[in-house]
Coordinates of C-alpha atoms and ligand atoms in Angstrom, one line a residue:
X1 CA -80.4 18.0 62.9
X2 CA -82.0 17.2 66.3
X3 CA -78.9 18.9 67.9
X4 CA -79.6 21.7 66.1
X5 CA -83.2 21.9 67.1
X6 CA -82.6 21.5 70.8
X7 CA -79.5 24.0 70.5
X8 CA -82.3 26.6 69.3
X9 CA -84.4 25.8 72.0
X10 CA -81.7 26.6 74.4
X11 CA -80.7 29.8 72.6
X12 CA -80.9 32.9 74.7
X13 CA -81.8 34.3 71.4
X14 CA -83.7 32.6 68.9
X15 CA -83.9 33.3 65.1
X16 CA -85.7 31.5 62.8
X17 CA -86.7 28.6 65.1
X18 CA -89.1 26.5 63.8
X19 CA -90.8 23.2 64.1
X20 CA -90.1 22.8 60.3
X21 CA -86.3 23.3 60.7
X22 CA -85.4 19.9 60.3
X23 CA -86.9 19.9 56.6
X24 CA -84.7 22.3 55.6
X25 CA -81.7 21.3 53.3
X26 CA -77.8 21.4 54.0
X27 CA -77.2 23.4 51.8
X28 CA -79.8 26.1 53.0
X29 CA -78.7 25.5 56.8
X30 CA -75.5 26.2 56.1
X31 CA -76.1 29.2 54.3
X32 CA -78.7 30.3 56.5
X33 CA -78.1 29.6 60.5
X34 CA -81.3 28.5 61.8
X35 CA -80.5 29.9 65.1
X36 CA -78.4 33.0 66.5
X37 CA -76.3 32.2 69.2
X38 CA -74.5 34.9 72.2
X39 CA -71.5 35.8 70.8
X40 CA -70.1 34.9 74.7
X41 CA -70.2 31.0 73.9
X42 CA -68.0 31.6 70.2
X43 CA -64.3 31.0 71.3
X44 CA -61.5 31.7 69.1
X45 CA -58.2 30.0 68.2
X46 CA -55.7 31.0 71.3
X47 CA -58.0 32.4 73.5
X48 CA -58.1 35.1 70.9
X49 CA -60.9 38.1 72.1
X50 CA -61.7 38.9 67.9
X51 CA -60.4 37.4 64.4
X52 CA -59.7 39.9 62.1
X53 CA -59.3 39.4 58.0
X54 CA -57.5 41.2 55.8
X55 CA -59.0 41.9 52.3
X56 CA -57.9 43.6 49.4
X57 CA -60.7 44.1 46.1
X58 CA -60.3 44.3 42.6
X59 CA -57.5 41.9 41.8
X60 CA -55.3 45.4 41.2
X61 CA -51.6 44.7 40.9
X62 CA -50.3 46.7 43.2
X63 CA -51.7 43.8 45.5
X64 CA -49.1 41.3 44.6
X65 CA -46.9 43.9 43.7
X66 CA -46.7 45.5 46.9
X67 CA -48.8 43.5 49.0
X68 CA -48.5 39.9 49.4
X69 CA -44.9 40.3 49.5
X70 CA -45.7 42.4 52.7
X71 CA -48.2 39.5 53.9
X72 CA -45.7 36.7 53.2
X73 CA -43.1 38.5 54.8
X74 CA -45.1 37.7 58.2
X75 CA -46.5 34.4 57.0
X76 CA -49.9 36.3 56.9
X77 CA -52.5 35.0 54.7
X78 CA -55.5 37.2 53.4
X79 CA -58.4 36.9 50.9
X80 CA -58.2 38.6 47.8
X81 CA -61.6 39.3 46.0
X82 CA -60.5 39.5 41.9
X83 CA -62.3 39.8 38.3
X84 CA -60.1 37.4 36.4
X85 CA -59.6 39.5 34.2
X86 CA -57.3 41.6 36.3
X87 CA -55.5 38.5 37.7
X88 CA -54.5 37.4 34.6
X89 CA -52.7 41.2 34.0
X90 CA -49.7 39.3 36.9
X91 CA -51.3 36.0 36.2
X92 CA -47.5 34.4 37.7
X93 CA -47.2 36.3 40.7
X94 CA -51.2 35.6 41.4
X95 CA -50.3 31.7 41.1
X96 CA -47.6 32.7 43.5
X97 CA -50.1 34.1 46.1
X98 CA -52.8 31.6 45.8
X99 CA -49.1 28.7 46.3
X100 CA -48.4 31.0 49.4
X101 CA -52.3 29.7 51.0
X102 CA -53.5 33.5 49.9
X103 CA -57.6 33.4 49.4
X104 CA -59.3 33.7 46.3
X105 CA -62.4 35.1 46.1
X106 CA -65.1 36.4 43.3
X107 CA -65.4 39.7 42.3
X108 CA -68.0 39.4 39.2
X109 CA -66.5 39.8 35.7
X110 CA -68.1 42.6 35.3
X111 CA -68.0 44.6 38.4
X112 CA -70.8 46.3 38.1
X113 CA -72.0 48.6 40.5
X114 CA -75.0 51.7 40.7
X115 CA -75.2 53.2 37.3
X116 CA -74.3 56.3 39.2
X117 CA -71.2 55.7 39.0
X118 CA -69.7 58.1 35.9
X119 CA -67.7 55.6 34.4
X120 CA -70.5 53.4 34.5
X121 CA -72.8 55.8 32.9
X122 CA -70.0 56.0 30.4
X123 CA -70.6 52.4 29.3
X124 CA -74.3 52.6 30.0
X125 CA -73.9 50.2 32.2
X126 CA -75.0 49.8 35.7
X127 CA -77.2 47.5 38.3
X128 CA -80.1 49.2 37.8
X129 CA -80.3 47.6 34.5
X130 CA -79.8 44.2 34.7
X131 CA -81.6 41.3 36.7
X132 CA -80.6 38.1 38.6
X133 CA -80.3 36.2 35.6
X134 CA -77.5 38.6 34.0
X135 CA -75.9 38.9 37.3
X136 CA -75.8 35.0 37.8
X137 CA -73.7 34.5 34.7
X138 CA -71.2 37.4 35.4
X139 CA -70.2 35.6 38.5
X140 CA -70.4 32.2 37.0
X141 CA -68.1 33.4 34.4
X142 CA -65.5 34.7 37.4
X143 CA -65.6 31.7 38.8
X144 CA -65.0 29.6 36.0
X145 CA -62.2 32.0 34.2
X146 CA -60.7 31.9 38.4
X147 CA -60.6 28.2 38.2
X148 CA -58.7 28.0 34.8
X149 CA -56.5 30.7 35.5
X150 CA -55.9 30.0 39.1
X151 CA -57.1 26.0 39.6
X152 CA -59.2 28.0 42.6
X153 CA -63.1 27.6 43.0
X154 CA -63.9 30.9 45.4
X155 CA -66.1 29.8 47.9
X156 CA -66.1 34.0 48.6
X157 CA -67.7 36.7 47.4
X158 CA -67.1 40.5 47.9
X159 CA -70.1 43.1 46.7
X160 CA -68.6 45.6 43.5
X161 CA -69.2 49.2 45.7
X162 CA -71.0 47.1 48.2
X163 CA -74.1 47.4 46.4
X164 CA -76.4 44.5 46.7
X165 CA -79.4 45.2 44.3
X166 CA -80.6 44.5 40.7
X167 CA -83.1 46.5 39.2
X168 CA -84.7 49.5 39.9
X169 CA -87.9 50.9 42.0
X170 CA -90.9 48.7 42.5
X171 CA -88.8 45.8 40.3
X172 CA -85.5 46.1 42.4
X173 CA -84.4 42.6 43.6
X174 CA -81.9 41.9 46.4
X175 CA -78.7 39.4 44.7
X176 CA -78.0 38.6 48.2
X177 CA -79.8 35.7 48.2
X178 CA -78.2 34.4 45.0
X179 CA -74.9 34.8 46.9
X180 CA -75.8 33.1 50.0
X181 CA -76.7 29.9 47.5
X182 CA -73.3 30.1 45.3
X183 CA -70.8 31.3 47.7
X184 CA -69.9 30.1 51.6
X185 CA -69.5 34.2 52.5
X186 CA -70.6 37.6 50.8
X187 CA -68.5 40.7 52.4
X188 CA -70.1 44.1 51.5
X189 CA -68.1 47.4 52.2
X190 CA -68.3 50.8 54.0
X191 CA -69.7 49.1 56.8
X192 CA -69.9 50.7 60.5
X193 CA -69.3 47.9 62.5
X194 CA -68.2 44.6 62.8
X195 CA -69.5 41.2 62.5
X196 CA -71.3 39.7 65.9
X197 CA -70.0 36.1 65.5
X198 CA -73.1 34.5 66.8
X199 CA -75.5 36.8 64.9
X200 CA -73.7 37.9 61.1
X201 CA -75.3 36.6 58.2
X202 CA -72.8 35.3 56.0
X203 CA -74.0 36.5 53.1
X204 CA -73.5 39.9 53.8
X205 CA -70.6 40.0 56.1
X206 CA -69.3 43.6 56.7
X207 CA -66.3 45.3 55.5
X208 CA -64.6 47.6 57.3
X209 CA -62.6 50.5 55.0
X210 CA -58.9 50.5 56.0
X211 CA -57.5 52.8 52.3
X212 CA -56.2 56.3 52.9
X213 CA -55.8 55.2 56.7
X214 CA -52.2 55.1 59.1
X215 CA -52.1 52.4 61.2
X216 CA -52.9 54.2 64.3
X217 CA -56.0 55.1 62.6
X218 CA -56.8 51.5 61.9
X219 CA -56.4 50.1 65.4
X220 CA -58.2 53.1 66.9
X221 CA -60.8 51.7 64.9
X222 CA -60.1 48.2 66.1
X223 CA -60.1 48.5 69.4
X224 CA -63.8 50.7 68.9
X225 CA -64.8 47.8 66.9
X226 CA -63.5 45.2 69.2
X227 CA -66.6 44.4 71.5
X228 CA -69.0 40.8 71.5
X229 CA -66.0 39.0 70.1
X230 CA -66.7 41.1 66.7
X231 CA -64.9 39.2 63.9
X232 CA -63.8 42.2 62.1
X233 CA -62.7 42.2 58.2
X234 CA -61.0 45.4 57.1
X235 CA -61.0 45.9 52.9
X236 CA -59.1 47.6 50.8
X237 CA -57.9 47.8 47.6
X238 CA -54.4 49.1 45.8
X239 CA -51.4 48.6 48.5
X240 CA -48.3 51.2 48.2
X241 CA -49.0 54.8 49.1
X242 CA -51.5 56.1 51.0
X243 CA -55.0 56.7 49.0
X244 CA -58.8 56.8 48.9
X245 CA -58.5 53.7 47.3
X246 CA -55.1 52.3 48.8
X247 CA -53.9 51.0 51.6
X248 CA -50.4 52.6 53.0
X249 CA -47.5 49.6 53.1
X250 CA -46.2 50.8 55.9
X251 CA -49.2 50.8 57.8
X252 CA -50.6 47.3 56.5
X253 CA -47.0 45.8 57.7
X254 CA -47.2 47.5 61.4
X255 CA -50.8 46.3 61.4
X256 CA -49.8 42.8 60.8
X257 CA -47.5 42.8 63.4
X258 CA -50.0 44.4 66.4
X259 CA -52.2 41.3 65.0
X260 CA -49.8 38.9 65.2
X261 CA -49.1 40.1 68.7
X262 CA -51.1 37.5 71.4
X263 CA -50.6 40.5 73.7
X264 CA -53.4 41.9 71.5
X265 CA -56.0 39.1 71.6
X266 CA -56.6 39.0 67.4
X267 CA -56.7 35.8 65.8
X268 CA -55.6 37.0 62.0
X269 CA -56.9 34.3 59.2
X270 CA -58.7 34.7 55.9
X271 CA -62.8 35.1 55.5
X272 CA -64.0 31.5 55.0
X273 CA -60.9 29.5 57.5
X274 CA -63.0 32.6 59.6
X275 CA -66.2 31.7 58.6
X276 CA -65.7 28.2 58.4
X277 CA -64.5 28.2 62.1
X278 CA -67.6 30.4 63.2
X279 CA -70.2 27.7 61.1
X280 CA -68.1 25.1 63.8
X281 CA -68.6 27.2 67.0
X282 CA -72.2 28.0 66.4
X283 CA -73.4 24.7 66.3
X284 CA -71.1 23.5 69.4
X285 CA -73.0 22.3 72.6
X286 CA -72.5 24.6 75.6
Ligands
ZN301 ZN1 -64.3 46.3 43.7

């Protein structure tokens, strides 16, 4: 702990820096950096410039259908964020992923997103009308159905619709903190920007769309995204034919080669060997 403290002091930027730092537990300094640090000090395996994760939502089978086959192809590994309930629709070929060093991460059981949503209005169901505790036990549930079906604890978590609120109004409640104590990493979606290694808050890492896109599209996007080292994780969801909500085969397998490429400077790994690598770095003398 006293290297941490003296590593805030010599931060060029300081976050949360505080003679009281050292009373703080593990478990809440490892969710919670004490400190920010320039994203010029974080190095990367290989002299890599960025890492990049590949993540696919929704446990949909079209993901080990279509895509892991793609991933394993290249010895690729990415993190898959899943309701068990939709693992256990191709609960083989899921407990051929997770063999194949594919992550597992938690989805909810519920997925439940902003009542908005018409098929959530259908149910009359929605975020807006449940709190913490509700939300708690959905995700407990995940991750307990995820451990029996898969022998996996997720130590990941991916936002339903990116929405990271309970409640409504004057009682809404951020689940973000709820998050940063049960998981390692929570990855939201429709994000404009990548994740400044020395600065992201791990509990609400951003996720960068890469459905409906060609892979030219994608690494225009990569190379926009690419400055301060950004550790970049592109989401999707069904793999096969270009869609809204899919991810076109060819281009995920053209992507995987440019980042495989060490012309290209991209360290490719999933979310927490990422974040778990990042947790490392930070707290690394200079
Ligand atoms: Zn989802």
């Amino acid at each position: 702990m006293l290297r941490h403290i003296a590593l805030c002091l010599s931060a060029t930027v300081m976050l949360g820096c505080t003679s009281t730092s050292a009373s703080i537990s593990a478990k809440a300094a490892k969710n919670t950096p004490l400190y920010v640090v320039e994203a010029a000090t974080i190095r990367y395996p290989n002299q890599a410039r960025n890492a990049v994760s590949l993540t696919f939502d929704d446990g949909r089978a079209s993901q080990v259908l279509v895509g892991t086959p793609i991933l394993d192809k290249y010895q690729a590994k990415a993190t898959f964020y899943v309701m068990a309930g939709a693992v256990n629709l191709q609960l083989a070929r899921w407990q051929h992923a997770v063999a194949n060093g594919h992550e597992i991460g938690n989805h909810t059981t519920s997925h439940l997103c902003t009542g908005n949503f018409q098929w959530l209005r259908d149910k009359n169901a929605g975020l807006e009308q449940v709190d913490l505790t509700w939300l708690r036990n959905d995700i407990e549930q995940n991750n307990q159905a995820l451990k029996t079906a898969l022998g996996v604890t997720p130590t990941a978590f991916a936002y339903p619709c990116g929405n990271t609120f309970v409640g409504r109004g004057l009682k809404t409640q951020s689940y973000v903190p709820l998050i940063a104590e049960m998981f390692d990493s929570g990855r939201t979606w429709l994000d404009e920007t990548g994740n400044n290694p020395g600065y992201t808050d791990f509990a609400q890492l951003t996720g960068i769309r890469m459905d409906g896109l060609s892979f030219d599209e994608i690494k225009t996007i990569l190379e926009q995204l690419r400055g301060n080292q950004s550790w970049l994780i592109l989401a999707g969801h069904d793999v096969g034919e270009k869609g809204l909500y899919s991810v076109d085969q060819q281009a995920l397998a053209r992507l995987i080669e440019y980042l495989q490429d060490p012309a290209n400077g991209y360290w490719l790994d999933t979310v927490s060997n990422v974040a778990k690598h990042l947790r490392a770095e930070r707290t690394q003398p200079e």
